[in-house]
Amino acid sequence: MMHNFIPPHRFFPYLTWTDIDTMSDKENVVIIQPVGAIEQHGPHLPIIVDAAIGMGVLGKALAKLPPHIPAYALPSLYYGKSNEHWHFPGTITLSTETLSATLMEVADSIYRAGFRKLVLMNSHGGQPQVMQMVARDLHIKYADFTVFPLFTWRVPNITKELLTTQEAQEGMHAGDAETSIIMSLLPEQVRIERAVAEYPPSPGKLLSWERNLPVSWATRDISKSGVIGDPTTASKEKGDRILESVSDGWVQVIEEIYAYQPFTT
Ligand SMILES: [Zn+2]
C-alpha cells in the first residue's frame, strides 16, 4: 500500500502520464507536497511523528474533500531540516540548501507538467522559513505559478481549546497535541509509559524561544528528554478530535486554494 494514509484516487503517483497530460482545468488543480521530518520526539514517540502527522491529516482531509475539487497528494518528503535535534540519535537532517533545492526541483517538475498551484504542507516547526523562501522564489521564477507555504497546524482548528493554558503557549515539541494525534494515527507506536513533561525556563522578559523576539537554540540546551511540553495528559480520544478538526480546516483551505485566482494589478 504505497499511498499510506492518502485515499488512492487522490495519490498523485498512482496516475499515469497520460492521465496527467489530459487532465482538465490543470491550472486550478491543487497539488500538495507534504514535508515532514525524521527527528527525535522524546522517549515516548517514534521519530516519524512530523511526517506521519502531515500524511495523516492530509489523508483525512482528502477523504472528506468534495469529489468535484481536484486535489492530489505527492509522496511525502519524509526528511526535513532538523538540526536543532541532531544531538539526539535517530534525528536525520537535510541542510537548508538541500531541502530548498529539493523543493525547488520538485516544483519545477510540477510546473512543467502544467500545474499552477502547489501547496507546501509543512509539519515541522523548525523549517517554515525554508518553505516561505522557496515559495517566493518559485513565484518570482514563474509569474503564473502560485505556491502556498503552509503549516499543518495553522489552519482553523480547535486544538488549543483542548490544551491547558501553559501547554497551548509553551508546548512546542512532543507535547500533548502531537502525542494525542499520534495515539490516534499510530496507536501502537506510542510508549506512553515513558512520557515525561519538560518546560524550559523563559530566556527573558522580552526574549522567548519561538515567539516575537526569539533566541537561537538547540533542543539539548532547553530539554534533557527532548520533550518541550507535557505529553502526560495526551489521549487517543483527544487525538481523534484534533485529527478531525485539523483535517476539517484543511478541507476549507484546499477549497479556497482551488477557487483562488492569481492577483495582479
Ligand atoms: Zn514534531
PDB file of C-alpha atoms and ligand atoms in Angstrom:
ATOM      1  CA  MET A   1       0.000   0.000   0.000  1.00  0.00           C
ATOM      2  CA  MET A   2       2.196   2.803  -1.244  1.00  0.00           C
ATOM      3  CA  HIS A   3      -0.424   5.500  -0.649  1.00  0.00           C
ATOM      4  CA  ASN A   4      -0.275   5.255   3.120  1.00  0.00           C
ATOM      5  CA  PHE A   5      -2.993   7.438   4.736  1.00  0.00           C
ATOM      6  CA  ILE A   6      -3.842   9.090   1.395  1.00  0.00           C
ATOM      7  CA  PRO A   7      -7.011   7.862  -0.428  1.00  0.00           C
ATOM      8  CA  PRO A   8      -5.688   6.037  -3.542  1.00  0.00           C
ATOM      9  CA  HIS A   9      -7.672   8.191  -6.004  1.00  0.00           C
ATOM     10  CA  ARG A  10      -6.008  11.306  -4.521  1.00  0.00           C
ATOM     11  CA  PHE A  11      -2.447   9.920  -4.640  1.00  0.00           C
ATOM     12  CA  PHE A  12      -0.556  11.641  -7.470  1.00  0.00           C
ATOM     13  CA  PRO A  13       1.947   8.809  -8.138  1.00  0.00           C
ATOM     14  CA  TYR A  14      -0.914   6.415  -8.936  1.00  0.00           C
ATOM     15  CA  LEU A  15      -1.750   8.485 -12.048  1.00  0.00           C
ATOM     16  CA  THR A  16      -0.247   7.697 -15.456  1.00  0.00           C
ATOM     17  CA  TRP A  17       1.489  10.298 -17.573  1.00  0.00           C
ATOM     18  CA  THR A  18      -1.446  10.246 -19.969  1.00  0.00           C
ATOM     19  CA  ASP A  19      -3.905  10.884 -17.100  1.00  0.00           C
ATOM     20  CA  ILE A  20      -1.792  13.898 -16.198  1.00  0.00           C
ATOM     21  CA  ASP A  21      -1.374  15.042 -19.783  1.00  0.00           C
ATOM     22  CA  THR A  22      -5.111  15.097 -20.465  1.00  0.00           C
ATOM     23  CA  MET A  23      -6.275  16.390 -17.080  1.00  0.00           C
ATOM     24  CA  SER A  24      -8.726  19.291 -17.390  1.00  0.00           C
ATOM     25  CA  ASP A  25      -8.523  22.635 -15.563  1.00  0.00           C
ATOM     26  CA  LYS A  26      -4.896  21.892 -14.687  1.00  0.00           C
ATOM     27  CA  GLU A  27      -4.125  25.451 -13.668  1.00  0.00           C
ATOM     28  CA  ASN A  28      -6.555  25.121 -10.767  1.00  0.00           C
ATOM     29  CA  VAL A  29      -5.754  21.567  -9.677  1.00  0.00           C
ATOM     30  CA  VAL A  30      -4.268  21.681  -6.178  1.00  0.00           C
ATOM     31  CA  ILE A  31      -1.041  19.693  -5.838  1.00  0.00           C
ATOM     32  CA  ILE A  32       0.063  19.157  -2.246  1.00  0.00           C
ATOM     33  CA  GLN A  33       3.596  18.284  -1.166  1.00  0.00           C
ATOM     34  CA  PRO A  34       3.677  17.109   2.468  1.00  0.00           C
ATOM     35  CA  VAL A  35       7.006  17.982   4.098  1.00  0.00           C
ATOM     36  CA  GLY A  36       7.800  16.168   7.321  1.00  0.00           C
ATOM     37  CA  ALA A  37      10.835  15.387   9.445  1.00  0.00           C
ATOM     38  CA  ILE A  38      12.522  12.332  10.913  1.00  0.00           C
ATOM     39  CA  GLU A  39      13.640  13.591  14.292  1.00  0.00           C
ATOM     40  CA  GLN A  40      13.568  12.810  17.975  1.00  0.00           C
ATOM     41  CA  HIS A  41      10.236  13.333  19.712  1.00  0.00           C
ATOM     42  CA  GLY A  42      11.158  12.403  23.272  1.00  0.00           C
ATOM     43  CA  PRO A  43      11.432   8.897  24.716  1.00  0.00           C
ATOM     44  CA  HIS A  44       7.743   8.099  24.126  1.00  0.00           C
ATOM     45  CA  LEU A  45       7.149   8.935  20.441  1.00  0.00           C
ATOM     46  CA  PRO A  46       8.712   7.491  17.274  1.00  0.00           C
ATOM     47  CA  ILE A  47      10.957   9.682  15.154  1.00  0.00           C
ATOM     48  CA  ILE A  48       8.428   9.625  12.289  1.00  0.00           C
ATOM     49  CA  VAL A  49       5.970  11.917  14.129  1.00  0.00           C
ATOM     50  CA  ASP A  50       6.050  15.010  11.899  1.00  0.00           C
ATOM     51  CA  ALA A  51       5.964  13.043   8.636  1.00  0.00           C
ATOM     52  CA  ALA A  52       3.102  10.897   9.993  1.00  0.00           C
ATOM     53  CA  ILE A  53       1.064  13.896  11.118  1.00  0.00           C
ATOM     54  CA  GLY A  54       1.336  15.529   7.686  1.00  0.00           C
ATOM     55  CA  MET A  55       0.231  12.412   5.844  1.00  0.00           C
ATOM     56  CA  GLY A  56      -2.444  11.551   8.410  1.00  0.00           C
ATOM     57  CA  VAL A  57      -4.043  14.993   8.366  1.00  0.00           C
ATOM     58  CA  LEU A  58      -3.818  15.282   4.585  1.00  0.00           C
ATOM     59  CA  GLY A  59      -5.232  11.803   4.045  1.00  0.00           C
ATOM     60  CA  LYS A  60      -8.208  12.560   6.268  1.00  0.00           C
ATOM     61  CA  ALA A  61      -8.763  15.932   4.590  1.00  0.00           C
ATOM     62  CA  LEU A  62      -8.625  14.464   1.075  1.00  0.00           C
ATOM     63  CA  ALA A  63     -11.072  11.736   2.106  1.00  0.00           C
ATOM     64  CA  LYS A  64     -13.553  14.453   3.147  1.00  0.00           C
ATOM     65  CA  LEU A  65     -12.920  16.824   0.239  1.00  0.00           C
ATOM     66  CA  PRO A  66     -15.935  17.102  -2.117  1.00  0.00           C
ATOM     67  CA  PRO A  67     -15.218  14.978  -5.214  1.00  0.00           C
ATOM     68  CA  HIS A  68     -15.547  17.912  -7.645  1.00  0.00           C
ATOM     69  CA  ILE A  69     -12.480  19.664  -6.130  1.00  0.00           C
ATOM     70  CA  PRO A  70      -9.382  18.308  -7.914  1.00  0.00           C
ATOM     71  CA  ALA A  71      -6.508  17.858  -5.446  1.00  0.00           C
ATOM     72  CA  TYR A  72      -3.658  15.365  -5.311  1.00  0.00           C
ATOM     73  CA  ALA A  73      -1.028  14.470  -2.725  1.00  0.00           C
ATOM     74  CA  LEU A  74       2.571  13.985  -3.773  1.00  0.00           C
ATOM     75  CA  PRO A  75       4.547  11.365  -1.862  1.00  0.00           C
ATOM     76  CA  SER A  76       5.640  12.796   1.478  1.00  0.00           C
ATOM     77  CA  LEU A  77       9.097  14.238   1.766  1.00  0.00           C
ATOM     78  CA  TYR A  78       9.939  12.387   4.975  1.00  0.00           C
ATOM     79  CA  TYR A  79      13.145  14.274   5.717  1.00  0.00           C
ATOM     80  CA  GLY A  80      13.349  17.916   6.673  1.00  0.00           C
ATOM     81  CA  LYS A  81      15.734  20.344   8.297  1.00  0.00           C
ATOM     82  CA  SER A  82      16.022  19.082  11.847  1.00  0.00           C
ATOM     83  CA  ASN A  83      19.493  20.076  13.002  1.00  0.00           C
ATOM     84  CA  GLU A  84      18.178  21.591  16.243  1.00  0.00           C
ATOM     85  CA  HIS A  85      17.502  17.974  17.312  1.00  0.00           C
ATOM     86  CA  TRP A  86      20.619  16.301  15.954  1.00  0.00           C
ATOM     87  CA  HIS A  87      22.279  15.750  19.339  1.00  0.00           C
ATOM     88  CA  PHE A  88      19.578  13.101  19.857  1.00  0.00           C
ATOM     89  CA  PRO A  89      20.319   9.921  17.883  1.00  0.00           C
ATOM     90  CA  GLY A  90      17.892   8.941  15.151  1.00  0.00           C
ATOM     91  CA  THR A  91      17.400  12.508  14.013  1.00  0.00           C
ATOM     92  CA  ILE A  92      18.129  12.721  10.296  1.00  0.00           C
ATOM     93  CA  THR A  93      18.533  16.171   8.835  1.00  0.00           C
ATOM     94  CA  LEU A  94      18.900  17.807   5.466  1.00  0.00           C
ATOM     95  CA  SER A  95      20.689  21.142   5.228  1.00  0.00           C
ATOM     96  CA  THR A  96      18.720  24.277   4.393  1.00  0.00           C
ATOM     97  CA  GLU A  97      20.341  24.193   0.944  1.00  0.00           C
ATOM     98  CA  THR A  98      19.400  20.559   0.228  1.00  0.00           C
ATOM     99  CA  LEU A  99      15.830  20.962   1.438  1.00  0.00           C
ATOM    100  CA  SER A 100      15.258  24.126  -0.554  1.00  0.00           C
ATOM    101  CA  ALA A 101      16.918  22.684  -3.689  1.00  0.00           C
ATOM    102  CA  THR A 102      14.777  19.528  -3.394  1.00  0.00           C
ATOM    103  CA  LEU A 103      11.564  21.526  -3.086  1.00  0.00           C
ATOM    104  CA  MET A 104      12.570  23.839  -5.953  1.00  0.00           C
ATOM    105  CA  GLU A 105      13.250  20.872  -8.231  1.00  0.00           C
ATOM    106  CA  VAL A 106      10.033  19.039  -7.315  1.00  0.00           C
ATOM    107  CA  ALA A 107       8.185  22.285  -8.001  1.00  0.00           C
ATOM    108  CA  ASP A 108       9.951  22.699 -11.379  1.00  0.00           C
ATOM    109  CA  SER A 109       8.603  19.279 -12.391  1.00  0.00           C
ATOM    110  CA  ILE A 110       5.088  20.082 -11.203  1.00  0.00           C
ATOM    111  CA  TYR A 111       5.145  23.358 -13.149  1.00  0.00           C
ATOM    112  CA  ARG A 112       6.490  21.651 -16.263  1.00  0.00           C
ATOM    113  CA  ALA A 113       3.585  19.161 -16.076  1.00  0.00           C
ATOM    114  CA  GLY A 114       1.220  22.123 -16.414  1.00  0.00           C
ATOM    115  CA  PHE A 115       0.100  22.668 -12.826  1.00  0.00           C
ATOM    116  CA  ARG A 116      -0.022  26.205 -11.419  1.00  0.00           C
ATOM    117  CA  LYS A 117      -0.968  25.696  -7.756  1.00  0.00           C
ATOM    118  CA  LEU A 118       1.360  23.939  -5.338  1.00  0.00           C
ATOM    119  CA  VAL A 119       0.941  23.662  -1.585  1.00  0.00           C
ATOM    120  CA  LEU A 120       3.980  23.014   0.612  1.00  0.00           C
ATOM    121  CA  MET A 121       2.331  21.397   3.629  1.00  0.00           C
ATOM    122  CA  ASN A 122       4.945  21.547   6.344  1.00  0.00           C
ATOM    123  CA  SER A 123       4.535  19.680   9.627  1.00  0.00           C
ATOM    124  CA  HIS A 124       7.836  20.566  11.345  1.00  0.00           C
ATOM    125  CA  GLY A 125       8.237  23.764  13.385  1.00  0.00           C
ATOM    126  CA  GLY A 126      11.932  24.097  12.545  1.00  0.00           C
ATOM    127  CA  GLN A 127      11.522  24.825   8.846  1.00  0.00           C
ATOM    128  CA  PRO A 128       8.614  27.114   7.878  1.00  0.00           C
ATOM    129  CA  GLN A 129      11.137  29.772   6.813  1.00  0.00           C
ATOM    130  CA  VAL A 130      12.535  27.410   4.154  1.00  0.00           C
ATOM    131  CA  MET A 131       9.028  26.875   2.674  1.00  0.00           C
ATOM    132  CA  GLN A 132       8.381  30.625   2.655  1.00  0.00           C
ATOM    133  CA  MET A 133      11.589  31.446   0.795  1.00  0.00           C
ATOM    134  CA  VAL A 134      11.114  28.630  -1.712  1.00  0.00           C
ATOM    135  CA  ALA A 135       7.517  29.711  -2.382  1.00  0.00           C
ATOM    136  CA  ARG A 136       8.572  33.306  -3.030  1.00  0.00           C
ATOM    137  CA  ASP A 137      11.482  32.260  -5.273  1.00  0.00           C
ATOM    138  CA  LEU A 138       9.199  29.992  -7.321  1.00  0.00           C
ATOM    139  CA  HIS A 139       6.644  32.725  -7.850  1.00  0.00           C
ATOM    140  CA  ILE A 140       9.404  35.097  -8.991  1.00  0.00           C
ATOM    141  CA  LYS A 141      10.778  32.404 -11.300  1.00  0.00           C
ATOM    142  CA  TYR A 142       7.349  31.556 -12.782  1.00  0.00           C
ATOM    143  CA  ALA A 143       4.964  34.524 -12.552  1.00  0.00           C
ATOM    144  CA  ASP A 144       1.917  32.317 -13.181  1.00  0.00           C
ATOM    145  CA  PHE A 145       2.824  29.744 -10.506  1.00  0.00           C
ATOM    146  CA  THR A 146       1.305  30.182  -7.054  1.00  0.00           C
ATOM    147  CA  VAL A 147       2.974  28.306  -4.206  1.00  0.00           C
ATOM    148  CA  PHE A 148       1.394  28.215  -0.748  1.00  0.00           C
ATOM    149  CA  PRO A 149       3.893  27.727   2.128  1.00  0.00           C
ATOM    150  CA  LEU A 150       1.520  26.408   4.792  1.00  0.00           C
ATOM    151  CA  PHE A 151       1.963  24.892   8.244  1.00  0.00           C
ATOM    152  CA  THR A 152      -0.138  21.810   9.014  1.00  0.00           C
ATOM    153  CA  TRP A 153      -1.307  23.084  12.417  1.00  0.00           C
ATOM    154  CA  ARG A 154      -2.138  26.642  11.363  1.00  0.00           C
ATOM    155  CA  VAL A 155      -5.457  26.030   9.586  1.00  0.00           C
ATOM    156  CA  PRO A 156      -8.645  26.799  11.576  1.00  0.00           C
ATOM    157  CA  ASN A 157      -8.894  24.139  14.307  1.00  0.00           C
ATOM    158  CA  ILE A 158      -9.831  23.585  17.946  1.00  0.00           C
ATOM    159  CA  THR A 159      -6.566  22.077  19.221  1.00  0.00           C
ATOM    160  CA  LYS A 160      -5.698  24.946  21.598  1.00  0.00           C
ATOM    161  CA  GLU A 161      -9.107  24.643  23.287  1.00  0.00           C
ATOM    162  CA  LEU A 162      -8.244  21.064  24.288  1.00  0.00           C
ATOM    163  CA  LEU A 163      -4.913  22.007  25.927  1.00  0.00           C
ATOM    164  CA  THR A 164      -4.033  23.654  29.247  1.00  0.00           C
ATOM    165  CA  THR A 165      -3.058  27.328  29.021  1.00  0.00           C
ATOM    166  CA  GLN A 166       0.590  26.524  29.659  1.00  0.00           C
ATOM    167  CA  GLU A 167       0.623  23.741  27.073  1.00  0.00           C
ATOM    168  CA  ALA A 168      -1.137  25.933  24.490  1.00  0.00           C
ATOM    169  CA  GLN A 169       1.556  28.613  24.989  1.00  0.00           C
ATOM    170  CA  GLU A 170       4.710  26.608  25.652  1.00  0.00           C
ATOM    171  CA  GLY A 171       4.105  23.083  24.347  1.00  0.00           C
ATOM    172  CA  MET A 172       6.454  23.194  21.362  1.00  0.00           C
ATOM    173  CA  HIS A 173       7.555  19.642  20.754  1.00  0.00           C
ATOM    174  CA  ALA A 174       6.323  16.121  21.551  1.00  0.00           C
ATOM    175  CA  GLY A 175       3.729  17.548  23.954  1.00  0.00           C
ATOM    176  CA  ASP A 176       0.024  16.905  24.397  1.00  0.00           C
ATOM    177  CA  ALA A 177      -1.170  17.728  20.854  1.00  0.00           C
ATOM    178  CA  GLU A 178       1.454  15.733  18.953  1.00  0.00           C
ATOM    179  CA  THR A 179       1.235  12.796  21.347  1.00  0.00           C
ATOM    180  CA  SER A 180      -2.569  12.713  21.178  1.00  0.00           C
ATOM    181  CA  ILE A 181      -2.692  12.829  17.383  1.00  0.00           C
ATOM    182  CA  ILE A 182      -0.101  10.021  17.107  1.00  0.00           C
ATOM    183  CA  MET A 183      -2.218   7.981  19.563  1.00  0.00           C
ATOM    184  CA  SER A 184      -4.986   8.389  17.005  1.00  0.00           C
ATOM    185  CA  LEU A 185      -2.885   7.750  13.863  1.00  0.00           C
ATOM    186  CA  LEU A 186      -0.327   5.166  15.030  1.00  0.00           C
ATOM    187  CA  PRO A 187      -1.550   3.929  18.428  1.00  0.00           C
ATOM    188  CA  GLU A 188       0.861   1.014  18.570  1.00  0.00           C
ATOM    189  CA  GLN A 189       3.875   3.300  18.204  1.00  0.00           C
ATOM    190  CA  VAL A 190       3.306   5.369  21.366  1.00  0.00           C
ATOM    191  CA  ARG A 191       5.231   4.364  24.540  1.00  0.00           C
ATOM    192  CA  ILE A 192       3.029   6.449  26.804  1.00  0.00           C
ATOM    193  CA  GLU A 193       4.534   4.928  29.982  1.00  0.00           C
ATOM    194  CA  ARG A 194       7.781   6.723  29.093  1.00  0.00           C
ATOM    195  CA  ALA A 195       6.172  10.155  28.658  1.00  0.00           C
ATOM    196  CA  VAL A 196       7.713  12.957  30.712  1.00  0.00           C
ATOM    197  CA  ALA A 197       6.800  16.661  30.906  1.00  0.00           C
ATOM    198  CA  GLU A 198       9.527  19.251  30.470  1.00  0.00           C
ATOM    199  CA  TYR A 199       9.073  23.005  30.060  1.00  0.00           C
ATOM    200  CA  PRO A 200      12.183  25.147  29.622  1.00  0.00           C
ATOM    201  CA  PRO A 201      12.545  28.355  31.650  1.00  0.00           C
ATOM    202  CA  SER A 202      11.850  31.534  29.683  1.00  0.00           C
ATOM    203  CA  PRO A 203      15.057  33.172  28.345  1.00  0.00           C
ATOM    204  CA  GLY A 204      13.979  36.666  29.458  1.00  0.00           C
ATOM    205  CA  LYS A 205      11.148  39.148  29.899  1.00  0.00           C
ATOM    206  CA  LEU A 206      11.044  40.154  26.254  1.00  0.00           C
ATOM    207  CA  LEU A 207      13.005  37.321  24.720  1.00  0.00           C
ATOM    208  CA  SER A 208      11.432  33.939  24.019  1.00  0.00           C
ATOM    209  CA  TRP A 209      12.362  30.653  22.375  1.00  0.00           C
ATOM    210  CA  GLU A 210       9.942  30.859  19.469  1.00  0.00           C
ATOM    211  CA  ARG A 211       7.781  33.984  19.647  1.00  0.00           C
ATOM    212  CA  ASN A 212       8.318  37.616  18.667  1.00  0.00           C
ATOM    213  CA  LEU A 213      11.873  38.150  19.918  1.00  0.00           C
ATOM    214  CA  PRO A 214      13.467  34.717  19.663  1.00  0.00           C
ATOM    215  CA  VAL A 215      16.839  33.334  20.727  1.00  0.00           C
ATOM    216  CA  SER A 216      18.597  30.627  18.687  1.00  0.00           C
ATOM    217  CA  TRP A 217      18.560  27.288  20.495  1.00  0.00           C
ATOM    218  CA  ALA A 218      19.296  23.612  20.077  1.00  0.00           C
ATOM    219  CA  THR A 219      16.916  21.233  21.796  1.00  0.00           C
ATOM    220  CA  ARG A 220      19.566  19.926  24.185  1.00  0.00           C
ATOM    221  CA  ASP A 221      20.050  23.488  25.535  1.00  0.00           C
ATOM    222  CA  ILE A 222      16.474  23.571  26.809  1.00  0.00           C
ATOM    223  CA  SER A 223      15.393  19.932  27.291  1.00  0.00           C
ATOM    224  CA  LYS A 224      17.040  16.764  28.604  1.00  0.00           C
ATOM    225  CA  SER A 225      14.323  14.382  27.409  1.00  0.00           C
ATOM    226  CA  GLY A 226      13.799  16.033  24.023  1.00  0.00           C
ATOM    227  CA  VAL A 227      10.234  16.917  25.063  1.00  0.00           C
ATOM    228  CA  ILE A 228       9.247  20.591  25.224  1.00  0.00           C
ATOM    229  CA  GLY A 229       5.762  20.412  26.671  1.00  0.00           C
ATOM    230  CA  ASP A 230       3.583  17.967  28.589  1.00  0.00           C
ATOM    231  CA  PRO A 231       2.620  14.705  26.872  1.00  0.00           C
ATOM    232  CA  THR A 232       1.317  13.085  30.079  1.00  0.00           C
ATOM    233  CA  THR A 233      -2.198  14.478  29.551  1.00  0.00           C
ATOM    234  CA  ALA A 234      -2.457  13.101  25.999  1.00  0.00           C
ATOM    235  CA  SER A 235      -5.218  10.686  24.999  1.00  0.00           C
ATOM    236  CA  LYS A 236      -6.427   8.912  21.880  1.00  0.00           C
ATOM    237  CA  GLU A 237      -9.862  10.485  22.270  1.00  0.00           C
ATOM    238  CA  LYS A 238      -8.273  13.949  22.244  1.00  0.00           C
ATOM    239  CA  GLY A 239      -6.169  12.914  19.250  1.00  0.00           C
ATOM    240  CA  ASP A 240      -9.265  11.790  17.321  1.00  0.00           C
ATOM    241  CA  ARG A 241     -10.880  15.195  17.910  1.00  0.00           C
ATOM    242  CA  ILE A 242      -7.696  17.063  16.926  1.00  0.00           C
ATOM    243  CA  LEU A 243      -7.351  14.991  13.742  1.00  0.00           C
ATOM    244  CA  GLU A 244     -10.993  15.661  12.776  1.00  0.00           C
ATOM    245  CA  SER A 245     -10.679  19.358  13.447  1.00  0.00           C
ATOM    246  CA  VAL A 246      -7.305  19.984  11.745  1.00  0.00           C
ATOM    247  CA  SER A 247      -8.372  17.939   8.713  1.00  0.00           C
ATOM    248  CA  ASP A 248     -11.650  19.917   8.510  1.00  0.00           C
ATOM    249  CA  GLY A 249      -9.532  23.069   8.483  1.00  0.00           C
ATOM    250  CA  TRP A 250      -7.501  21.646   5.601  1.00  0.00           C
ATOM    251  CA  VAL A 251     -10.661  20.897   3.610  1.00  0.00           C
ATOM    252  CA  GLN A 252     -11.606  24.578   3.867  1.00  0.00           C
ATOM    253  CA  VAL A 253      -8.117  25.713   2.868  1.00  0.00           C
ATOM    254  CA  ILE A 254      -7.888  23.345  -0.130  1.00  0.00           C
ATOM    255  CA  GLU A 255     -11.305  24.560  -1.327  1.00  0.00           C
ATOM    256  CA  GLU A 256     -10.138  28.162  -1.052  1.00  0.00           C
ATOM    257  CA  ILE A 257      -6.886  27.436  -2.909  1.00  0.00           C
ATOM    258  CA  TYR A 258      -8.839  25.728  -5.694  1.00  0.00           C
ATOM    259  CA  ALA A 259     -11.003  28.859  -6.049  1.00  0.00           C
ATOM    260  CA  TYR A 260      -8.081  31.298  -5.707  1.00  0.00           C
ATOM    261  CA  GLN A 261      -7.260  33.326  -8.796  1.00  0.00           C
ATOM    262  CA  PRO A 262      -3.812  34.909  -9.112  1.00  0.00           C
ATOM    263  CA  PHE A 263      -3.899  38.603  -8.337  1.00  0.00           C
ATOM    264  CA  THR A 264      -2.020  41.173 -10.360  1.00  0.00           C
ATOM    265  CA  THR A 265      -2.579  44.915 -10.616  1.00  0.00           C
TER     266      THR A 265
HETATM  267 ZN    ZN B   1       7.002  17.394  15.881  1.00  0.00          ZN
END
